[in-house]
Amino acid sequence: MEFFIDENDRVDGIEKVTGKAKYFAEYQLPGLTYGVLVTSTITKGKIIAIDTKAAKNAPGVLDVLSHLNKPSAAGYEQAGGSPMKIFYTDQVFFNGQPIAIVVADTFERATYAASLVKVSYEKTAFNTDFEASIKDAAVKKLQGAPPYVRGIADAYKTAEVKVEQTYKMPVETHNPMELHGIIADWGVNDKVTVYAKTQGVKSTQNTIANVFKIPAENIQVNSQFVGGGFGMALRTWPLEIAAIMASKQLKKPVKLIITRDQMFTMVGNRPAAYQKIGLGATKDGKITGITHTAFGQSATYENFTEGVVNMSKFMYDSENVNTNYYVIPLDMGVPIWMRGPGEATGAFALESAIDEMAFALDMDPLDFRAKNDPEQDPSQKRPFSSKYIKEAYKLGAAKIGWNNRKNKPGSIVEGSWQIGYGVSVGVFNAGRGRASVKGILKADGTLVLQSATSDIGPGTGTGMTLIASKLMNIPVYKIVFELGDSSLPPAPSQGGSATLSTVGSAVNDVCVALKSTIAELAANSNMDATSNFVDVLKKNNLPMIEKTIQSSQNNPEAKNYSMYSFSIHFVQVKVHQLTGVVKVNKIVSVGDSGKIVSPKTARSQMVGGAVGGIGMALTEEAILDNRYGRYVNNNFADYHVPVNADVPDIDVIFIDKPDPIVNPMGAKGMGEIALIGFAGAVANAVFNATGKRIRSLPITPDKVLEA
Amino acid sequence: MINFQFVRTSVIKTALGLVSKDSKATFIAGGTNLVDLMKRGVTAPEKLIDINHLPLKQIELKNNVLHIGALVSNSALAENQLVKEKFPLLMLALKAGASAQLRNVATVGGNMMQRTRCGYFYDTTMPCNKRQPGSGCGAIGGYNRMHAIFGTSEFCIAVHPSDMCVGLVALDAQVVLASIKGERKINFIDFHRLAGTTPEKDNNLQKGELIVRLEIPINNLNKNFHYLKVRDRTSYAFALVSVAAALEINNNTISNARLAMGGVAHKPWRLQLVEEFLKGKPATTATFEEAAKLAMNGAKGFGENDFKLKLAPNTIIEALTLAKAKA
Ligand SMILES: Cc1cc2nc3c(=O)[nH]c(=O)nc-3n(C[C@H](O)[C@H](O)[C@H](O)COP(=O)(O)OP(=O)(O)OC[C@H]3O[C@@H](n4cnc5c(N)ncnc54)[C@H](O)[C@@H]3O)c2cc1C
Ligand code: SF4
């Protein structure tokens, strides 16, 4: 059977749907062995002894490694410091911490042998209770972000109208379908090859180089396809180092894939958060003060902070703004950015409070937002590079039928259901880093582009191909974009919605360079300046030309502007009056993220963000029993990601106007804004439907019923 | 590795013989629950007797009684024409369970025998009287949002997670059990047990017994019925509370009623007293509200599941309302 793609399709779509795309776990190396982790069953304390006799004697077992017998990792020899140095400590920092790895000739045998490892501990008292720890937060010296004050702190307190509320966010886990892991192959002369699940092949390469103190060139990282990351693959986790140590020790390739329950403890999570917002406004709806104080969950052995309070500083025009952000170290695995990261957490609180204020003022929440929309970035006192949020308000409102919304909650009833509308905005920094791309333009009419970037799903290759296709006037099927290989020209990790901007700029620059070389060659060989590159190369007897370009990080103009992508989410929900069940009926998400380079994958990002947003709003919560420090719903039956039946049709609208500053394409990232704000829109819609304000996510039937 | 034998037979007698001889032998049907339990180390049978080839896949109407083989899959049962016509309540209950993929392999017998989804039961490092008698109950004082409000004991507050069984208990089904000694028939309502002091026992199936079929007498409850399952997401989630309701209504007066709840007890929770109350009453919201109140006699929350004290009666009212509206 033959397949065809049109120019909007994913360049790797056929490989993905036919199973040809190879994910890290699918590589079959000769002599492959299998690692399985032994994890702590206590939450805090010290390992006294590890009895591996039975495990080592079990059939097929090659070795059991722990802090007692690991091979050396030179970068770990120095005491102290973060991150956690696996097998270099006898301390238990959290329940489910990897403390040994069993390697055997099959996965099943390794799994069984891991169950035979007996560990004795000295337990110490621990604390995993996030909310209870906030009470004494004031007296402790907490880390976090420096406090921010503009104008008068806590000005909301003296405002004509004020809202003062607390918003809660549980632990969420990324849990992409693809489980985390690695295949590690420590070869002769300290040459290391890994097949990884990573959002950054260069970052994985550097981490391994640092841990084992071997030259980065010795390390080859392959990660062409990633089955979802959402942020959890932005760092090299201790478990990956464990597999590499095992391979080093055994001189054999080791494959380690963790289990679904291990996905809850050792590869990060969206931290729980507790946020207080104080909002003050004049009676006619002008915001006079915003105070945003946030506490985030972190770990005792390593600190994690994120941008929970950022949005409050500049999204609305207020003379007085102050923010505080603290993290609470708990005896839990360290969190990591999860899609939309802290901004999504913060947006839920701020956008709920904005809605509460609009209601207190008896204003339409859209009008209230428009009235307080700043002309320029009030925190930096400089213009936005581009911002069409008011236009986005209008487009989204028209599409969802906002004029059907009644400002009075509980006004629309259909049978046992109450109907409500909600809106919320999202915003994320339109970052751009530095990347290198190599372009190889061939006389057969094809173009190969190479960069050590990643594609965790958004369609990086597709976006890059489209950028090049337009610039070079080459059809997409004649362009190949290679990524996920650390030997290619360097690029940063895929995170923070910056890949299209960063790598796309380098693709742009390399294409421009290739074009000018072709133009020169054409001129030198007396050809027309508009000649096709194939003819030019042939005339010059060149099979190909190559260029590698590192894009500059920014337009020099950029420092004069604040650069952000914006989104606005509209939802219509229905809430069952007797059972408290919430269903999202309609979604309209509008993205204001500059020029849309790849319409199909861009839409897919917005759709994925909305689905993740439904999860955040209605279903997702990792539940830990604080008496034991263990998760009690660490599986896909009990940790509820939304299913198809939870997701209505999603309308996606793009403003699609180029940003003149950010990069040559005029395109800003949009992976995060697709999710940021969404949960607030749902919570606001639930309020509009019922008059019940749920300030604690997820909005499950019990919370609605008891509100 | 934990080795176990795997024996396949297509002869009922052989299967019964095998399981009666061996105290660590167990049947495997769809495997959707048993295999998970084996993987998590909750159970470690030494011999699996694959019963999927036993001749227990028929659905037949005999003398006004529907006979359903124990190995009929949940989806085949839900799609069966006789079930759709005569016992649409059962069809709804089946379709509310699990996911399409699971229902394709899950069997009637396996569904009845599935174990609780209590998180402590599945985590072998935590206390659980059901998994390890005497180790304590993790859910009491812990995470018990999904747990029981009726018929609990100080040893266990788990719920039976099935939807199908809630429909069956409402329909006065009977269960036919076979062992090497012969067959016996018990009422479905007596099949599952309350936890009491022996939470390790989910039901009254004796060692060596095989569920061979269900029998459901034809009734007139196929016009005004509803199965309402309240859950955390629209599909593929266990019930917070579910209600099976069926009414016979003549001139707006209820002449017959069936009512059962899921997600509230260690067994499918039939509400016979409430059914009696409903008989002869007008089919009005006021009646339904009173019935719901009555249904809650003896209910008790454990903290995180207190909301069920409100959700359960509300769900009853809504299920009865929708059942009434159906015709
Ligand atoms: C993720 C997930 C979600 C689910 N959601 C739901 C839900 O929402 N609602 C719901 O009702 N169910 C749900 N289920 C449970 C599902 O219905 C059961 O797993 C299934 O019905 C079990 O049937 P089986 O044939 O696979 O049983 P198996 O796993 O093969 O067996 C289960 C037990 O029954 C015993 N057994 C099987 N047949 C017989 C017999 N004939 N006689 C005696 N003993 C027998 C076995 O020995 C074993 O102990 C869910 C399951 C999963 C995994
Ligand atoms: S409720 Fe029952 S199954 Fe759950 S922990 Fe307690 S004893 Fe075990």
Short mmCIF file of C-alpha atoms in Angstrom, two decimals, chain B residues 143-280:
data_model
loop_
_atom_site.label_atom_id
_atom_site.label_comp_id
_atom_site.label_asym_id
_atom_site.label_seq_id
_atom_site.Cartn_x
_atom_site.Cartn_y
_atom_site.Cartn_z
CA TYR B 143 -7.74 7.36 51.33
CA ASN B 144 -11.31 6.11 51.29
CA ARG B 145 -13.07 8.34 48.79
CA MET B 146 -14.16 5.33 46.73
CA HIS B 147 -15.20 3.24 49.72
CA ALA B 148 -18.36 1.84 51.25
CA ILE B 149 -21.04 3.55 53.27
CA PHE B 150 -23.23 0.52 53.92
CA GLY B 151 -22.57 -2.72 55.74
CA THR B 152 -18.96 -1.89 56.55
CA SER B 153 -16.96 -3.46 59.31
CA GLU B 154 -13.99 -2.31 61.32
CA PHE B 155 -11.93 -4.74 59.27
CA CYS B 156 -12.75 -3.60 55.78
CA ILE B 157 -14.71 -0.85 54.07
CA ALA B 158 -14.03 -1.84 50.46
CA VAL B 159 -16.67 -1.89 47.75
CA HIS B 160 -17.39 -4.49 45.14
CA PRO B 161 -16.56 -2.65 41.94
CA SER B 162 -18.88 -4.33 39.44
CA ASP B 163 -21.60 -2.63 37.46
CA MET B 164 -23.01 -5.79 35.92
CA CYS B 165 -23.66 -7.24 39.35
CA VAL B 166 -25.74 -4.24 40.38
CA GLY B 167 -28.02 -4.91 37.44
CA LEU B 168 -28.15 -8.62 38.19
CA VAL B 169 -29.01 -8.23 41.84
CA ALA B 170 -31.87 -5.94 40.91
CA LEU B 171 -33.20 -8.52 38.45
CA ASP B 172 -33.51 -11.35 41.00
CA ALA B 173 -30.91 -13.41 39.19
CA GLN B 174 -29.78 -16.78 40.43
CA VAL B 175 -26.34 -18.29 40.19
CA VAL B 176 -25.67 -21.90 39.32
CA LEU B 177 -22.47 -23.28 40.80
CA ALA B 178 -20.86 -26.59 40.00
CA SER B 179 -18.31 -28.71 41.81
CA ILE B 180 -17.28 -32.30 41.61
CA LYS B 181 -20.12 -33.00 44.01
CA GLY B 182 -22.71 -31.57 41.63
CA GLU B 183 -24.57 -28.35 41.07
CA ARG B 184 -26.22 -25.94 43.46
CA LYS B 185 -28.21 -22.81 42.85
CA ILE B 186 -28.19 -19.71 45.01
CA ASN B 187 -29.81 -16.32 44.76
CA PHE B 188 -27.53 -13.72 43.28
CA ILE B 189 -28.14 -11.51 46.29
CA ASP B 190 -26.56 -14.20 48.47
CA PHE B 191 -23.54 -14.67 46.27
CA HIS B 192 -21.47 -11.73 47.50
CA ARG B 193 -20.80 -11.16 51.18
CA LEU B 194 -20.33 -8.29 53.54
CA ALA B 195 -16.80 -7.96 54.85
CA GLY B 196 -17.57 -8.65 58.50
CA THR B 197 -14.63 -10.23 60.27
CA THR B 198 -13.52 -12.11 57.16
CA PRO B 199 -12.86 -9.49 54.50
CA GLU B 200 -10.62 -11.95 52.66
CA LYS B 201 -13.83 -13.62 51.52
CA ASP B 202 -15.61 -11.65 48.84
CA ASN B 203 -18.36 -14.17 48.21
CA ASN B 204 -19.82 -17.54 49.09
CA LEU B 205 -18.27 -19.53 46.29
CA GLN B 206 -16.75 -22.59 47.90
CA LYS B 207 -13.30 -23.85 47.13
CA GLY B 208 -13.55 -26.08 44.08
CA GLU B 209 -16.73 -24.47 42.77
CA LEU B 210 -17.17 -23.04 39.30
CA ILE B 211 -19.79 -20.51 38.29
CA VAL B 212 -21.52 -22.16 35.37
CA ARG B 213 -24.42 -19.88 34.60
CA LEU B 214 -26.87 -17.25 35.65
CA GLU B 215 -30.61 -17.57 35.47
CA ILE B 216 -32.85 -14.54 35.30
CA PRO B 217 -36.62 -14.92 35.37
CA ILE B 218 -38.50 -12.83 32.84
CA ASN B 219 -40.20 -9.80 34.36
CA ASN B 220 -42.04 -6.68 33.29
CA LEU B 221 -39.27 -4.33 34.16
CA ASN B 222 -38.12 -3.60 30.65
CA LYS B 223 -40.02 -0.39 30.08
CA ASN B 224 -39.20 1.97 32.90
CA PHE B 225 -35.60 1.36 33.85
CA HIS B 226 -32.31 3.14 34.17
CA TYR B 227 -28.74 2.46 35.20
CA LEU B 228 -27.06 5.62 36.35
CA LYS B 229 -23.37 5.55 37.09
CA VAL B 230 -21.71 8.59 38.61
CA ARG B 231 -17.98 8.58 38.07
CA ASP B 232 -14.96 10.83 37.83
CA ARG B 233 -14.80 10.70 34.06
CA THR B 234 -17.32 9.81 31.39
CA SER B 235 -16.03 6.32 30.71
CA TYR B 236 -13.44 3.88 32.03
CA ALA B 237 -13.78 4.75 35.68
CA PHE B 238 -15.29 2.86 38.56
CA ALA B 239 -18.50 4.11 40.09
CA LEU B 240 -18.52 6.64 42.86
CA VAL B 241 -22.13 5.58 43.17
CA SER B 242 -24.30 3.75 40.70
CA VAL B 243 -27.99 2.96 40.78
CA ALA B 244 -30.00 0.33 38.95
CA ALA B 245 -33.66 1.27 38.95
CA ALA B 246 -36.65 -0.38 37.31
CA LEU B 247 -40.31 0.40 37.80
CA GLU B 248 -43.63 -0.93 36.67
CA ILE B 249 -45.98 1.99 36.49
CA ASN B 250 -49.73 1.80 35.93
CA ASN B 251 -51.68 5.05 35.79
CA ASN B 252 -48.76 6.80 37.38
CA THR B 253 -48.85 4.36 40.30
CA ILE B 254 -45.84 2.18 40.94
CA SER B 255 -46.87 -1.47 41.02
CA ASN B 256 -43.43 -3.02 41.12
CA ALA B 257 -39.98 -1.65 41.77
CA ARG B 258 -36.39 -2.80 41.77
CA LEU B 259 -33.57 -0.76 43.14
CA ALA B 260 -29.92 -1.53 43.76
CA MET B 261 -26.75 0.46 44.26
CA GLY B 262 -23.12 -0.01 43.39
CA GLY B 263 -20.04 1.65 44.80
CA VAL B 264 -21.53 1.75 48.27
CA ALA B 265 -20.94 -1.66 49.84
CA HIS B 266 -18.87 -4.81 49.85
CA LYS B 267 -21.58 -6.35 47.70
CA PRO B 268 -24.09 -5.10 45.17
CA TRP B 269 -26.54 -3.30 47.41
CA ARG B 270 -30.16 -4.26 46.83
CA LEU B 271 -32.73 -1.99 48.44
CA GLN B 272 -35.70 -4.28 49.03
CA LEU B 273 -37.24 -2.20 51.80
CA VAL B 274 -37.26 0.79 49.53
CA GLU B 275 -38.80 -1.27 46.76
CA GLU B 276 -41.61 -2.23 49.15
CA PHE B 277 -42.05 1.41 50.05
CA LEU B 278 -42.35 2.41 46.41
CA LYS B 279 -45.06 -0.10 45.61
CA GLY B 280 -48.45 1.52 45.44
#
